[in-house]
PDB file of C-alpha atoms in Angstrom:
ATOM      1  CA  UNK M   1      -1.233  -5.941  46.295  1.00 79.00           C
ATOM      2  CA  UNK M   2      -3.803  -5.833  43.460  1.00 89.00           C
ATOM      3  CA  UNK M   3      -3.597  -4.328  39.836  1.00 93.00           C
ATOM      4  CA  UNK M   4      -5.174  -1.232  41.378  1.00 92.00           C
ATOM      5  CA  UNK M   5      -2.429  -0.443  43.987  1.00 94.00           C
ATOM      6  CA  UNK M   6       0.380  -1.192  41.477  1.00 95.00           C
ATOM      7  CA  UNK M   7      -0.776   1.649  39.408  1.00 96.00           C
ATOM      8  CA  UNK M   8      -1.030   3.942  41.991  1.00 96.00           C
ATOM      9  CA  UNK M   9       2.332   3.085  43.268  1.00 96.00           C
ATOM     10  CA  UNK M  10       3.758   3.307  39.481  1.00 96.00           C
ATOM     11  CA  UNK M  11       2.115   6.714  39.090  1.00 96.00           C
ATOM     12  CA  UNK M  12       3.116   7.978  42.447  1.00 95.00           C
ATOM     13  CA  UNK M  13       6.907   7.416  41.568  1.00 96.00           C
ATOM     14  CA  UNK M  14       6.509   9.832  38.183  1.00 97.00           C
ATOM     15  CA  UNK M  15       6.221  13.187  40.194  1.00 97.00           C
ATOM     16  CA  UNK M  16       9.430  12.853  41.397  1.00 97.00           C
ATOM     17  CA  UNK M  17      11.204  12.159  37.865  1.00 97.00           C
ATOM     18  CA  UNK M  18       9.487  15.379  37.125  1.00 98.00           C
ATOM     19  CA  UNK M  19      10.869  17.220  39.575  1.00 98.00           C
ATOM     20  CA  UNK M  20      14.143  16.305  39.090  1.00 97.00           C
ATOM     21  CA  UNK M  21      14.102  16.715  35.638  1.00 98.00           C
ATOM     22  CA  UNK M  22      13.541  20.328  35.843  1.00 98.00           C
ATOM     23  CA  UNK M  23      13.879  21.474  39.435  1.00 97.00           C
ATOM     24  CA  UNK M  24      15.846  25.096  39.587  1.00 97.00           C
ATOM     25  CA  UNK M  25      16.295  25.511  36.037  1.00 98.00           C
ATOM     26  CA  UNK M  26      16.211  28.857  33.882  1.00 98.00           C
ATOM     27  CA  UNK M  27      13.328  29.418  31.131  1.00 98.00           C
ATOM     28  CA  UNK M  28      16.624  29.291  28.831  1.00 98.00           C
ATOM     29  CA  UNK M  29      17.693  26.151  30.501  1.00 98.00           C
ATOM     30  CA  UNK M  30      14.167  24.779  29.838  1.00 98.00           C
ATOM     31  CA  UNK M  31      14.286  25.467  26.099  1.00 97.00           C
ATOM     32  CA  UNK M  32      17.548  24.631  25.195  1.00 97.00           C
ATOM     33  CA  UNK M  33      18.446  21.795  22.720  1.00 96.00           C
ATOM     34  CA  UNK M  34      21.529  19.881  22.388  1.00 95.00           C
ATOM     35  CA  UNK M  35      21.213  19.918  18.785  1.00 95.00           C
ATOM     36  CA  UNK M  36      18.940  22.164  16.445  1.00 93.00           C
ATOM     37  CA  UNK M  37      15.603  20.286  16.277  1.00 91.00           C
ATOM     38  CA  UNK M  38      16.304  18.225  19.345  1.00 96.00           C
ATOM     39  CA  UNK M  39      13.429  18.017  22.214  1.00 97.00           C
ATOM     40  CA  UNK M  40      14.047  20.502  25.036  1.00 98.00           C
ATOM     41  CA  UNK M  41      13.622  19.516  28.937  1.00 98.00           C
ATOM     42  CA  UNK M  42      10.468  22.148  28.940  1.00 98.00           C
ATOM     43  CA  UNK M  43       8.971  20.290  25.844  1.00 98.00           C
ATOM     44  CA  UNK M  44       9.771  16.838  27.367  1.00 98.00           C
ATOM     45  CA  UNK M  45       7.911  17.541  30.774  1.00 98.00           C
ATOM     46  CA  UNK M  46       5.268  19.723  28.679  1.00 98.00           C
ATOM     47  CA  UNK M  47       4.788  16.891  26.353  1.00 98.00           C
ATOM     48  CA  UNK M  48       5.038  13.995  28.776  1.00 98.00           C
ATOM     49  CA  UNK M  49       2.470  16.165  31.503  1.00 98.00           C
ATOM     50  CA  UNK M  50      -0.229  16.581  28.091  1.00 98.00           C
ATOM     51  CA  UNK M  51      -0.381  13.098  27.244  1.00 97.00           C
ATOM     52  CA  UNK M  52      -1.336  12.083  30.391  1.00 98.00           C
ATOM     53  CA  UNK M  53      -4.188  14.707  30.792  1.00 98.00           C
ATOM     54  CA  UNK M  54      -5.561  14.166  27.779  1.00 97.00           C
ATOM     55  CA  UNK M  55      -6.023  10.365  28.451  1.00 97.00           C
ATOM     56  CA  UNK M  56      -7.744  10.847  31.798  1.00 98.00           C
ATOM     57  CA  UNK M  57      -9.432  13.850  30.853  1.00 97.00           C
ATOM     58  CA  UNK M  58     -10.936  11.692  28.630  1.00 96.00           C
ATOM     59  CA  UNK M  59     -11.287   8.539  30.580  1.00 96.00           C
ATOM     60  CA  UNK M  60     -13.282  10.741  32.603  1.00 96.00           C
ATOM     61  CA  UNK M  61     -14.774  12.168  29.816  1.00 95.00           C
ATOM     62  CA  UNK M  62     -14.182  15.591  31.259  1.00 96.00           C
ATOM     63  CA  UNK M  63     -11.802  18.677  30.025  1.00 96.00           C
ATOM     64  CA  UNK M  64      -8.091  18.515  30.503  1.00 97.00           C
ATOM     65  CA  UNK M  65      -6.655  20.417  33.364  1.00 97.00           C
ATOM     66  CA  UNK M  66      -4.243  22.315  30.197  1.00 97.00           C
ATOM     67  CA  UNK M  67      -8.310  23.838  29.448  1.00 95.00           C
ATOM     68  CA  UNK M  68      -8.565  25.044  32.870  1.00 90.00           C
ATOM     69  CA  UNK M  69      -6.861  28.452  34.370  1.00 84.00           C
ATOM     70  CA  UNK M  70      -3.783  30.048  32.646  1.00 94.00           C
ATOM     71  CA  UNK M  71      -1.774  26.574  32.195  1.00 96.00           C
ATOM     72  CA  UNK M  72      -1.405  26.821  28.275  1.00 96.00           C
ATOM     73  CA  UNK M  73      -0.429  31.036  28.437  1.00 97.00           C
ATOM     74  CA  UNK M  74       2.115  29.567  31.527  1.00 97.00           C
ATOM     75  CA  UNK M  75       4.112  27.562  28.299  1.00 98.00           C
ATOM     76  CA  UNK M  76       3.882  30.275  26.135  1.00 96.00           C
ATOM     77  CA  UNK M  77       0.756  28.304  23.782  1.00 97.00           C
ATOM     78  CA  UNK M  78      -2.875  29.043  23.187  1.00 94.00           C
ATOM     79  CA  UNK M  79      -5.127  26.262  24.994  1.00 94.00           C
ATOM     80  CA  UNK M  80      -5.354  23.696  22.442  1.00 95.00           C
ATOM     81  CA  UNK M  81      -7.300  20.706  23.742  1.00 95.00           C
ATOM     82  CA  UNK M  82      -5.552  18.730  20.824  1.00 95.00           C
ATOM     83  CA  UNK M  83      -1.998  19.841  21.015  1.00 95.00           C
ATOM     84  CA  UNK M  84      -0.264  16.906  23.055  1.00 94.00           C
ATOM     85  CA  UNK M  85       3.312  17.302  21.367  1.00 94.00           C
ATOM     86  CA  UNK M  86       2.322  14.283  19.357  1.00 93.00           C
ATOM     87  CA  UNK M  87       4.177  14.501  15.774  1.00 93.00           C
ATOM     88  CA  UNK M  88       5.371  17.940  16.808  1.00 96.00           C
ATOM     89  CA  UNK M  89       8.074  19.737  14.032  1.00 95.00           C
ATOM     90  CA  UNK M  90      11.151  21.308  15.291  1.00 95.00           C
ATOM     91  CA  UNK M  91       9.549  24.737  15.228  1.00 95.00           C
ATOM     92  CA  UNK M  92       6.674  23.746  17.238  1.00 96.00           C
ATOM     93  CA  UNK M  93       8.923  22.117  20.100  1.00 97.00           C
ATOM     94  CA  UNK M  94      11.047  25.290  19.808  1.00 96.00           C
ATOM     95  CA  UNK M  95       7.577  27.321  20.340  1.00 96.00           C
ATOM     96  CA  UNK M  96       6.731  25.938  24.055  1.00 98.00           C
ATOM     97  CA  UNK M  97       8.286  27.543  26.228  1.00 98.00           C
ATOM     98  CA  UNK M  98       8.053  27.226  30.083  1.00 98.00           C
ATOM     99  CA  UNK M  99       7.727  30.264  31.756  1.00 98.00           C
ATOM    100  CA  UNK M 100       9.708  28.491  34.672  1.00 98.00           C
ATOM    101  CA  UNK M 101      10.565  25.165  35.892  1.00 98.00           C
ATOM    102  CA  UNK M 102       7.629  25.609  38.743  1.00 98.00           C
ATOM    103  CA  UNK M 103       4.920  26.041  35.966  1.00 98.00           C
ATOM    104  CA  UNK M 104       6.191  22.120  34.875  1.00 98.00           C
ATOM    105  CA  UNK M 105       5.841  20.871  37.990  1.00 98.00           C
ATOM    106  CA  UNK M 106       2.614  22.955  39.196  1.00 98.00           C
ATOM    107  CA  UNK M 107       0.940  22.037  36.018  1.00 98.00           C
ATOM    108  CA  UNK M 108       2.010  18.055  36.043  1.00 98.00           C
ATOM    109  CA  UNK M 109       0.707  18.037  40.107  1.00 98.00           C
ATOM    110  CA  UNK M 110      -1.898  19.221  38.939  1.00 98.00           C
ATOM    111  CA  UNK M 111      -2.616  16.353  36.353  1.00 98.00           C
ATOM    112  CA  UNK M 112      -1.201  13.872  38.649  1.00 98.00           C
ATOM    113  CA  UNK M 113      -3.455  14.622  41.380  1.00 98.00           C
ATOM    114  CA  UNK M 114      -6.625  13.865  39.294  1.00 98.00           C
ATOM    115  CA  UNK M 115      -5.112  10.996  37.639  1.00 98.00           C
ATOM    116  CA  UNK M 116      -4.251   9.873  41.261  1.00 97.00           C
ATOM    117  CA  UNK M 117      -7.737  10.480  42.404  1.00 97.00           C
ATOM    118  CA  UNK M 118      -9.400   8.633  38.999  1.00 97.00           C
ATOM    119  CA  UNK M 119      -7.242   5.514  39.821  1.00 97.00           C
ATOM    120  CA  UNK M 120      -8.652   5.153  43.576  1.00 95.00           C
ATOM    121  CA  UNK M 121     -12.042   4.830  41.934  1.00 95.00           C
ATOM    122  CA  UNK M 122     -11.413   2.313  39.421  1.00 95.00           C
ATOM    123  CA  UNK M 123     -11.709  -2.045  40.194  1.00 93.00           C
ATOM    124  CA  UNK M 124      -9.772  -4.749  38.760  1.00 90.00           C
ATOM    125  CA  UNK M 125     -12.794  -5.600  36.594  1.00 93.00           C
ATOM    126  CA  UNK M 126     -12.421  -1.871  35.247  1.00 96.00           C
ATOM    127  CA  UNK M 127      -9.027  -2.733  33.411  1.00 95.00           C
ATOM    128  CA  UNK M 128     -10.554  -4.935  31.046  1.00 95.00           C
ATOM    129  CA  UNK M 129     -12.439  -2.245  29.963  1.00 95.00           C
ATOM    130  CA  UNK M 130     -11.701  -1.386  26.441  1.00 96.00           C
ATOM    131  CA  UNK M 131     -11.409   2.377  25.849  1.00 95.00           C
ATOM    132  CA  UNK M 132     -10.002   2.910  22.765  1.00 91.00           C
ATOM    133  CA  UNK M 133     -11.097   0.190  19.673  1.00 93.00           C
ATOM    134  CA  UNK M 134      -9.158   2.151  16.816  1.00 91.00           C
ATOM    135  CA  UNK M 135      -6.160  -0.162  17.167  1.00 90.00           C
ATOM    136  CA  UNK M 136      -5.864  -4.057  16.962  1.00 90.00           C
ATOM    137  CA  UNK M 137      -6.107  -5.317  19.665  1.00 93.00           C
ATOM    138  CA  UNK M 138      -7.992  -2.844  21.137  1.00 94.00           C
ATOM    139  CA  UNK M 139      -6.951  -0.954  23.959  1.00 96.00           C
ATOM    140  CA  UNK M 140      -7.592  -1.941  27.577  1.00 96.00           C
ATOM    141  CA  UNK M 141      -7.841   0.852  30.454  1.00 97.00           C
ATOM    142  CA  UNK M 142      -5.724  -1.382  32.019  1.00 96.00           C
ATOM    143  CA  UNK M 143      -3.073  -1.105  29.103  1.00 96.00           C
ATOM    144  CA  UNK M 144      -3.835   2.614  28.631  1.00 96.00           C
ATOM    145  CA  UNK M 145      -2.442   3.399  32.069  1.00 97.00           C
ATOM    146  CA  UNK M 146       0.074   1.235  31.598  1.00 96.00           C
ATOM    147  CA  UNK M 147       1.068   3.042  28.629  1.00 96.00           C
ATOM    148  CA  UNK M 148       0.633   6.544  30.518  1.00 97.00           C
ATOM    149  CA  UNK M 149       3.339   5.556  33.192  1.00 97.00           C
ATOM    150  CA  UNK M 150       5.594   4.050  30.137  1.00 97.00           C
ATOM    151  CA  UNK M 151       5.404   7.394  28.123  1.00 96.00           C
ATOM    152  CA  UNK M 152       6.286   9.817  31.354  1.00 97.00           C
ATOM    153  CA  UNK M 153       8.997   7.635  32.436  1.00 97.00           C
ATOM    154  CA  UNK M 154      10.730   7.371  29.066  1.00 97.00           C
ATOM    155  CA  UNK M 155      10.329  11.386  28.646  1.00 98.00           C
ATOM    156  CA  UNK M 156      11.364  11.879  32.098  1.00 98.00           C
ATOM    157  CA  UNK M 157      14.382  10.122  31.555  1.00 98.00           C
ATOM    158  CA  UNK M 158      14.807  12.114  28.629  1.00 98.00           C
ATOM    159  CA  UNK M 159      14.658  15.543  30.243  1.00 98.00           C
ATOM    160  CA  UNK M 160      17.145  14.186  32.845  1.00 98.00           C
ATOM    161  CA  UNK M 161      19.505  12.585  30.388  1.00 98.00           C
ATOM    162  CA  UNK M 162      19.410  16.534  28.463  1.00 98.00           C
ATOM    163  CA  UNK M 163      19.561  17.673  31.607  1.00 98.00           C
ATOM    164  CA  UNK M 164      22.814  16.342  32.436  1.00 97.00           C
ATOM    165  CA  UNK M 165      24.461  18.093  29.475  1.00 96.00           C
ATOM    166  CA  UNK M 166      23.596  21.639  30.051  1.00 94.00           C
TER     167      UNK M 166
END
């Protein structure tokens, strides 16, 4: 198996977290906290789905599917290219709100599929790429899509683990 085959198989395991996570829930169920200020399942998938298509959306160098169709109206937000959930206030978590489970999981296939399709392009010699030189050491594509299955697994755990006490 080589580096490229590992992150498909990573990434392949994610949409099923996903699903899980949020599969037959209410809008209300999707936006509730356990605590005030806590994330919500909707806001964990939202958040989780955004990070990863704004990093291929720009290792493509392409728009984010969030740009495309009615995706950003779908969680209750305008289509803000730069709103990932990243440093998001309690008010601001409390503002996205899933019209239902099926728009999480429509809109993350939807992101998953072109991430899946961008990885069957790329080559070993691709990973050492860097793509990102504002941090020290400077970021690999390699370690960029490691850090895109990282950050969806940990949130998807999340949503699960809030899941379990509705």
């Amino acid at each position: 198996m080589d580096a490229k085959d590992i992150l498909i198989e990573a990434h392949g395991r994610l949409p099923e977290l996903v699903e899980a996570a949020v599969h037959d829930l209410t809008p209300e169920q999707l936006r509730w906290a356990p605590k005030p200020g806590a994330n919500t399942i909707g806001w964990l998938v939202w958040h989780l789905t955004r990070v990863q298509d704004s990093h291929i959306a720009e290792l493509l160098e392409q728009d984010q599917v969030y740009l495309t169709g009615d995706w950003a109206a779908r969680f209750g937000l305008k289509p803000d290219p730069s709103d990932s959930g990243y440093g998001h206030s309690p008010q601001q978590v409390a503002a996205v709100a899933p019209e239902s489970a099926q728009a999480l999981i429509d809109y993350y296939a939807a992101v998953h599929a072109r991430t899946l399709e961008y990885l069957g392009g790329i080559t070993d010699q691709d990973l050492d790429r860097v793509v990102d030189d504002n941090w020290d050491p400077p970021v690999t594509l390699g370690v960029r899509l490691v850090s895109i299955i990282d950050d969806d697994a940990q949130h998807a755990g999340q949503a699960a683990y809030v899941r379990g006490l509705l």
